Amino acid sequence: MKKVAVIMGSDSDLPQMAAAAKILAELQVPYAIHVSSAHRTPEKTHALVTAGEKNGVKVFIAAAGGAAHLAGVVAAATALPVIGVPIATNVMGGMDSLLSTVQMPPGIPVATVAIGGAKNAGILAAQILSISDSALADRVKAYRKDMGNTVEKKDEKLQSLTVEAYLEQMKK
């Protein structure tokens, strides 16, 4: 049973949204991923949300660039949590996407991550699901601990080298 549904407005969003799929897979969260446009295929978008709810989806991640109405359309169709990912675009660096995603009317919230923040959207979805899944909560905690350990190892390495030598090793 898929617990997260990732919906993108276009397949051109996939290079950015792959980070959400990757972290969900790493955290062992079953997910589905679809292309459906808020404007070009609104009936399909509503059908994906309805089918997702019936099939056990608990969190939706919606990503779009430009007008970026997809997260709002998904949020209007469900009372389940919706996480919006504003897609970085050539127009305004994605600020248009951010503002379109985050400016929701009262009563129809969309939790919005940073422009291109698909990885954080996947982590946030896992955290939401971990409220009722202790094994998932443990995996999220372990992931965060691993991130901290990585930072510590980098600092240890930096302390053992000159700045120039560290930068040179980073290039490799």
mmCIF file of C-alpha atoms in Angstrom:
data_model
loop_
_atom_site.group_PDB
_atom_site.id
_atom_site.type_symbol
_atom_site.label_atom_id
_atom_site.label_comp_id
_atom_site.label_asym_id
_atom_site.label_seq_id
_atom_site.Cartn_x
_atom_site.Cartn_y
_atom_site.Cartn_z
ATOM 1 C CA MET A 1 0.000 0.000 0.000
ATOM 2 C CA LYS A 2 1.420 3.380 -1.055
ATOM 3 C CA LYS A 3 1.471 5.839 1.854
ATOM 4 C CA VAL A 4 2.677 8.890 -0.068
ATOM 5 C CA ALA A 5 1.538 10.135 -3.457
ATOM 6 C CA VAL A 6 3.921 12.411 -5.313
ATOM 7 C CA ILE A 7 2.225 14.385 -8.079
ATOM 8 C CA MET A 8 4.161 16.602 -10.493
ATOM 9 C CA GLY A 9 2.699 19.078 -12.910
ATOM 10 C CA SER A 10 5.128 18.021 -15.642
ATOM 11 C CA ASP A 11 7.751 15.376 -16.293
ATOM 12 C CA SER A 12 10.236 18.253 -16.510
ATOM 13 C CA ASP A 13 9.835 18.445 -12.701
ATOM 14 C CA LEU A 14 11.221 14.922 -12.272
ATOM 15 C CA PRO A 15 14.912 15.893 -12.090
ATOM 16 C CA GLN A 16 14.099 17.971 -8.990
ATOM 17 C CA MET A 17 11.465 15.586 -7.588
ATOM 18 C CA ALA A 18 13.717 12.532 -7.836
ATOM 19 C CA ALA A 19 15.151 13.608 -4.470
ATOM 20 C CA ALA A 20 11.761 13.014 -2.819
ATOM 21 C CA ALA A 21 11.477 9.570 -4.394
ATOM 22 C CA LYS A 22 15.031 8.707 -3.347
ATOM 23 C CA ILE A 23 14.593 9.673 0.319
ATOM 24 C CA LEU A 24 11.186 7.979 0.556
ATOM 25 C CA ALA A 25 12.742 4.790 -0.809
ATOM 26 C CA GLU A 26 15.710 5.125 1.563
ATOM 27 C CA LEU A 27 13.348 5.489 4.524
ATOM 28 C CA GLN A 28 11.290 2.546 3.204
ATOM 29 C CA VAL A 29 8.127 4.590 2.710
ATOM 30 C CA PRO A 30 5.963 3.146 -0.076
ATOM 31 C CA TYR A 31 5.056 5.838 -2.592
ATOM 32 C CA ALA A 32 3.506 6.402 -5.971
ATOM 33 C CA ILE A 33 4.610 9.091 -8.407
ATOM 34 C CA HIS A 34 2.511 10.654 -11.162
ATOM 35 C CA VAL A 35 2.433 13.471 -13.697
ATOM 36 C CA SER A 36 -0.822 15.423 -13.632
ATOM 37 C CA SER A 37 -1.421 19.086 -14.295
ATOM 38 C CA ALA A 38 -3.697 21.302 -12.218
ATOM 39 C CA HIS A 39 -4.672 23.148 -15.395
ATOM 40 C CA ARG A 40 -4.309 20.668 -18.264
ATOM 41 C CA THR A 41 -5.635 17.533 -16.548
ATOM 42 C CA PRO A 42 -7.693 18.710 -13.555
ATOM 43 C CA GLU A 43 -10.013 15.679 -13.689
ATOM 44 C CA LYS A 44 -7.035 13.314 -13.566
ATOM 45 C CA THR A 45 -5.566 15.251 -10.625
ATOM 46 C CA HIS A 46 -8.818 14.918 -8.670
ATOM 47 C CA ALA A 47 -9.047 11.225 -9.610
ATOM 48 C CA LEU A 48 -5.479 10.606 -8.367
ATOM 49 C CA VAL A 49 -6.303 12.230 -5.033
ATOM 50 C CA THR A 50 -9.579 10.315 -4.654
ATOM 51 C CA ALA A 51 -7.979 6.997 -5.622
ATOM 52 C CA GLY A 52 -5.006 7.697 -3.375
ATOM 53 C CA GLU A 53 -7.249 8.275 -0.367
ATOM 54 C CA LYS A 54 -9.190 5.071 -1.079
ATOM 55 C CA ASN A 55 -5.956 3.112 -1.464
ATOM 56 C CA GLY A 56 -4.324 4.238 1.772
ATOM 57 C CA VAL A 57 -2.300 7.314 0.840
ATOM 58 C CA LYS A 58 -1.815 9.421 3.977
ATOM 59 C CA VAL A 59 0.286 12.318 2.621
ATOM 60 C CA PHE A 60 0.429 14.034 -0.763
ATOM 61 C CA ILE A 61 3.460 15.815 -2.166
ATOM 62 C CA ALA A 62 2.600 18.157 -5.028
ATOM 63 C CA ALA A 63 5.215 19.888 -7.154
ATOM 64 C CA ALA A 64 4.811 22.485 -9.842
ATOM 65 C CA GLY A 65 6.599 25.431 -11.359
ATOM 66 C CA GLY A 66 5.360 28.722 -12.732
ATOM 67 C CA ALA A 67 1.747 29.250 -11.711
ATOM 68 C CA ALA A 68 2.274 26.275 -9.356
ATOM 69 C CA HIS A 69 -1.376 25.681 -8.488
ATOM 70 C CA LEU A 70 -1.069 21.903 -8.229
ATOM 71 C CA ALA A 71 -0.555 21.748 -4.459
ATOM 72 C CA GLY A 72 -3.594 23.982 -3.925
ATOM 73 C CA VAL A 73 -5.739 21.873 -6.232
ATOM 74 C CA VAL A 74 -4.667 18.731 -4.371
ATOM 75 C CA ALA A 75 -5.295 20.393 -0.988
ATOM 76 C CA ALA A 76 -8.757 21.455 -2.137
ATOM 77 C CA ALA A 77 -9.553 17.824 -2.960
ATOM 78 C CA THR A 78 -8.424 16.232 0.336
ATOM 79 C CA ALA A 79 -8.289 16.853 4.061
ATOM 80 C CA LEU A 80 -5.033 14.869 4.265
ATOM 81 C CA PRO A 81 -1.682 16.665 4.597
ATOM 82 C CA VAL A 82 -0.334 18.204 1.399
ATOM 83 C CA ILE A 83 3.284 19.245 1.033
ATOM 84 C CA GLY A 84 4.022 21.669 -1.784
ATOM 85 C CA VAL A 85 7.341 21.751 -3.599
ATOM 86 C CA PRO A 86 7.863 24.932 -5.599
ATOM 87 C CA ILE A 87 9.909 23.992 -8.651
ATOM 88 C CA ALA A 88 12.901 26.151 -9.555
ATOM 89 C CA THR A 89 12.306 27.759 -12.937
ATOM 90 C CA ASN A 90 14.076 30.189 -15.228
ATOM 91 C CA VAL A 91 11.432 32.772 -14.377
ATOM 92 C CA MET A 92 12.231 34.609 -11.156
ATOM 93 C CA GLY A 93 14.405 31.699 -10.011
ATOM 94 C CA GLY A 94 11.309 29.866 -8.824
ATOM 95 C CA MET A 95 10.016 32.684 -6.604
ATOM 96 C CA ASP A 96 6.828 32.677 -8.690
ATOM 97 C CA SER A 97 6.420 28.976 -7.894
ATOM 98 C CA LEU A 98 7.074 29.579 -4.204
ATOM 99 C CA LEU A 99 4.529 32.357 -3.911
ATOM 100 C CA SER A 100 1.901 30.403 -5.859
ATOM 101 C CA THR A 101 2.394 27.398 -3.585
ATOM 102 C CA VAL A 102 2.602 29.102 -0.220
ATOM 103 C CA GLN A 103 -0.209 31.670 -0.599
ATOM 104 C CA MET A 104 -3.166 29.442 0.175
ATOM 105 C CA PRO A 105 -6.516 30.736 1.420
ATOM 106 C CA PRO A 106 -7.493 30.166 5.061
ATOM 107 C CA GLY A 107 -8.745 26.635 5.673
ATOM 108 C CA ILE A 108 -6.857 24.996 2.792
ATOM 109 C CA PRO A 109 -3.255 24.745 4.056
ATOM 110 C CA VAL A 110 -0.289 23.493 2.081
ATOM 111 C CA ALA A 111 2.925 22.838 3.984
ATOM 112 C CA THR A 112 5.503 24.345 1.658
ATOM 113 C CA VAL A 113 9.196 23.519 1.517
ATOM 114 C CA ALA A 114 11.951 25.534 -0.145
ATOM 115 C CA ILE A 115 12.200 26.044 -3.878
ATOM 116 C CA GLY A 116 13.431 22.701 -5.208
ATOM 117 C CA GLY A 117 13.125 21.232 -1.698
ATOM 118 C CA ALA A 118 11.899 17.807 -2.764
ATOM 119 C CA LYS A 119 14.190 15.946 -0.361
ATOM 120 C CA ASN A 120 12.769 17.879 2.587
ATOM 121 C CA ALA A 121 9.250 17.181 1.305
ATOM 122 C CA GLY A 122 10.011 13.458 1.398
ATOM 123 C CA ILE A 123 11.494 13.710 4.884
ATOM 124 C CA LEU A 124 8.527 15.763 6.119
ATOM 125 C CA ALA A 125 6.112 13.179 4.684
ATOM 126 C CA ALA A 126 8.042 10.449 6.527
ATOM 127 C CA GLN A 127 7.940 12.454 9.754
ATOM 128 C CA ILE A 128 4.180 12.902 9.441
ATOM 129 C CA LEU A 129 3.734 9.172 8.876
ATOM 130 C CA SER A 130 6.087 8.340 11.736
ATOM 131 C CA ILE A 131 3.545 9.695 14.223
ATOM 132 C CA SER A 132 1.757 6.355 13.960
ATOM 133 C CA ASP A 133 4.676 4.160 12.821
ATOM 134 C CA SER A 134 7.424 3.681 15.419
ATOM 135 C CA ALA A 135 9.651 1.713 13.044
ATOM 136 C CA LEU A 136 9.547 4.593 10.564
ATOM 137 C CA ALA A 137 10.225 7.044 13.408
ATOM 138 C CA ASP A 138 13.332 5.015 14.255
ATOM 139 C CA ARG A 139 14.478 5.126 10.611
ATOM 140 C CA VAL A 140 13.991 8.905 10.482
ATOM 141 C CA LYS A 141 15.961 9.309 13.736
ATOM 142 C CA ALA A 142 18.740 7.085 12.382
ATOM 143 C CA TYR A 143 18.847 9.105 9.161
ATOM 144 C CA ARG A 144 19.218 12.329 11.138
ATOM 145 C CA LYS A 145 21.919 10.776 13.332
ATOM 146 C CA ASP A 146 23.806 9.688 10.202
ATOM 147 C CA MET A 147 23.657 13.260 8.904
ATOM 148 C CA GLY A 148 25.191 14.477 12.156
ATOM 149 C CA ASN A 149 27.907 11.821 12.018
ATOM 150 C CA THR A 150 28.770 12.919 8.477
ATOM 151 C CA VAL A 151 29.207 16.512 9.641
ATOM 152 C CA GLU A 152 31.441 15.366 12.501
ATOM 153 C CA LYS A 153 33.631 13.315 10.127
ATOM 154 C CA LYS A 154 33.981 16.290 7.786
ATOM 155 C CA ASP A 155 35.059 18.521 10.656
ATOM 156 C CA GLU A 156 37.591 15.939 11.865
ATOM 157 C CA LYS A 157 39.032 15.774 8.359
ATOM 158 C CA LEU A 158 39.114 19.575 8.058
ATOM 159 C CA GLN A 159 40.959 19.833 11.372
ATOM 160 C CA SER A 160 43.641 17.434 10.102
ATOM 161 C CA LEU A 161 44.310 19.334 6.853
ATOM 162 C CA THR A 162 44.981 22.794 5.609
ATOM 163 C CA VAL A 163 42.083 24.622 4.006
ATOM 164 C CA GLU A 164 43.773 24.320 0.607
ATOM 165 C CA ALA A 165 44.300 20.567 1.004
ATOM 166 C CA TYR A 166 40.681 20.054 2.100
ATOM 167 C CA LEU A 167 39.396 22.036 -0.894
ATOM 168 C CA GLU A 168 41.629 20.021 -3.210
ATOM 169 C CA GLN A 169 40.245 16.743 -1.808
ATOM 170 C CA MET A 170 36.691 18.032 -2.266
ATOM 171 C CA LYS A 171 37.363 18.365 -6.010
ATOM 172 C CA LYS A 172 38.170 14.659 -6.300
#
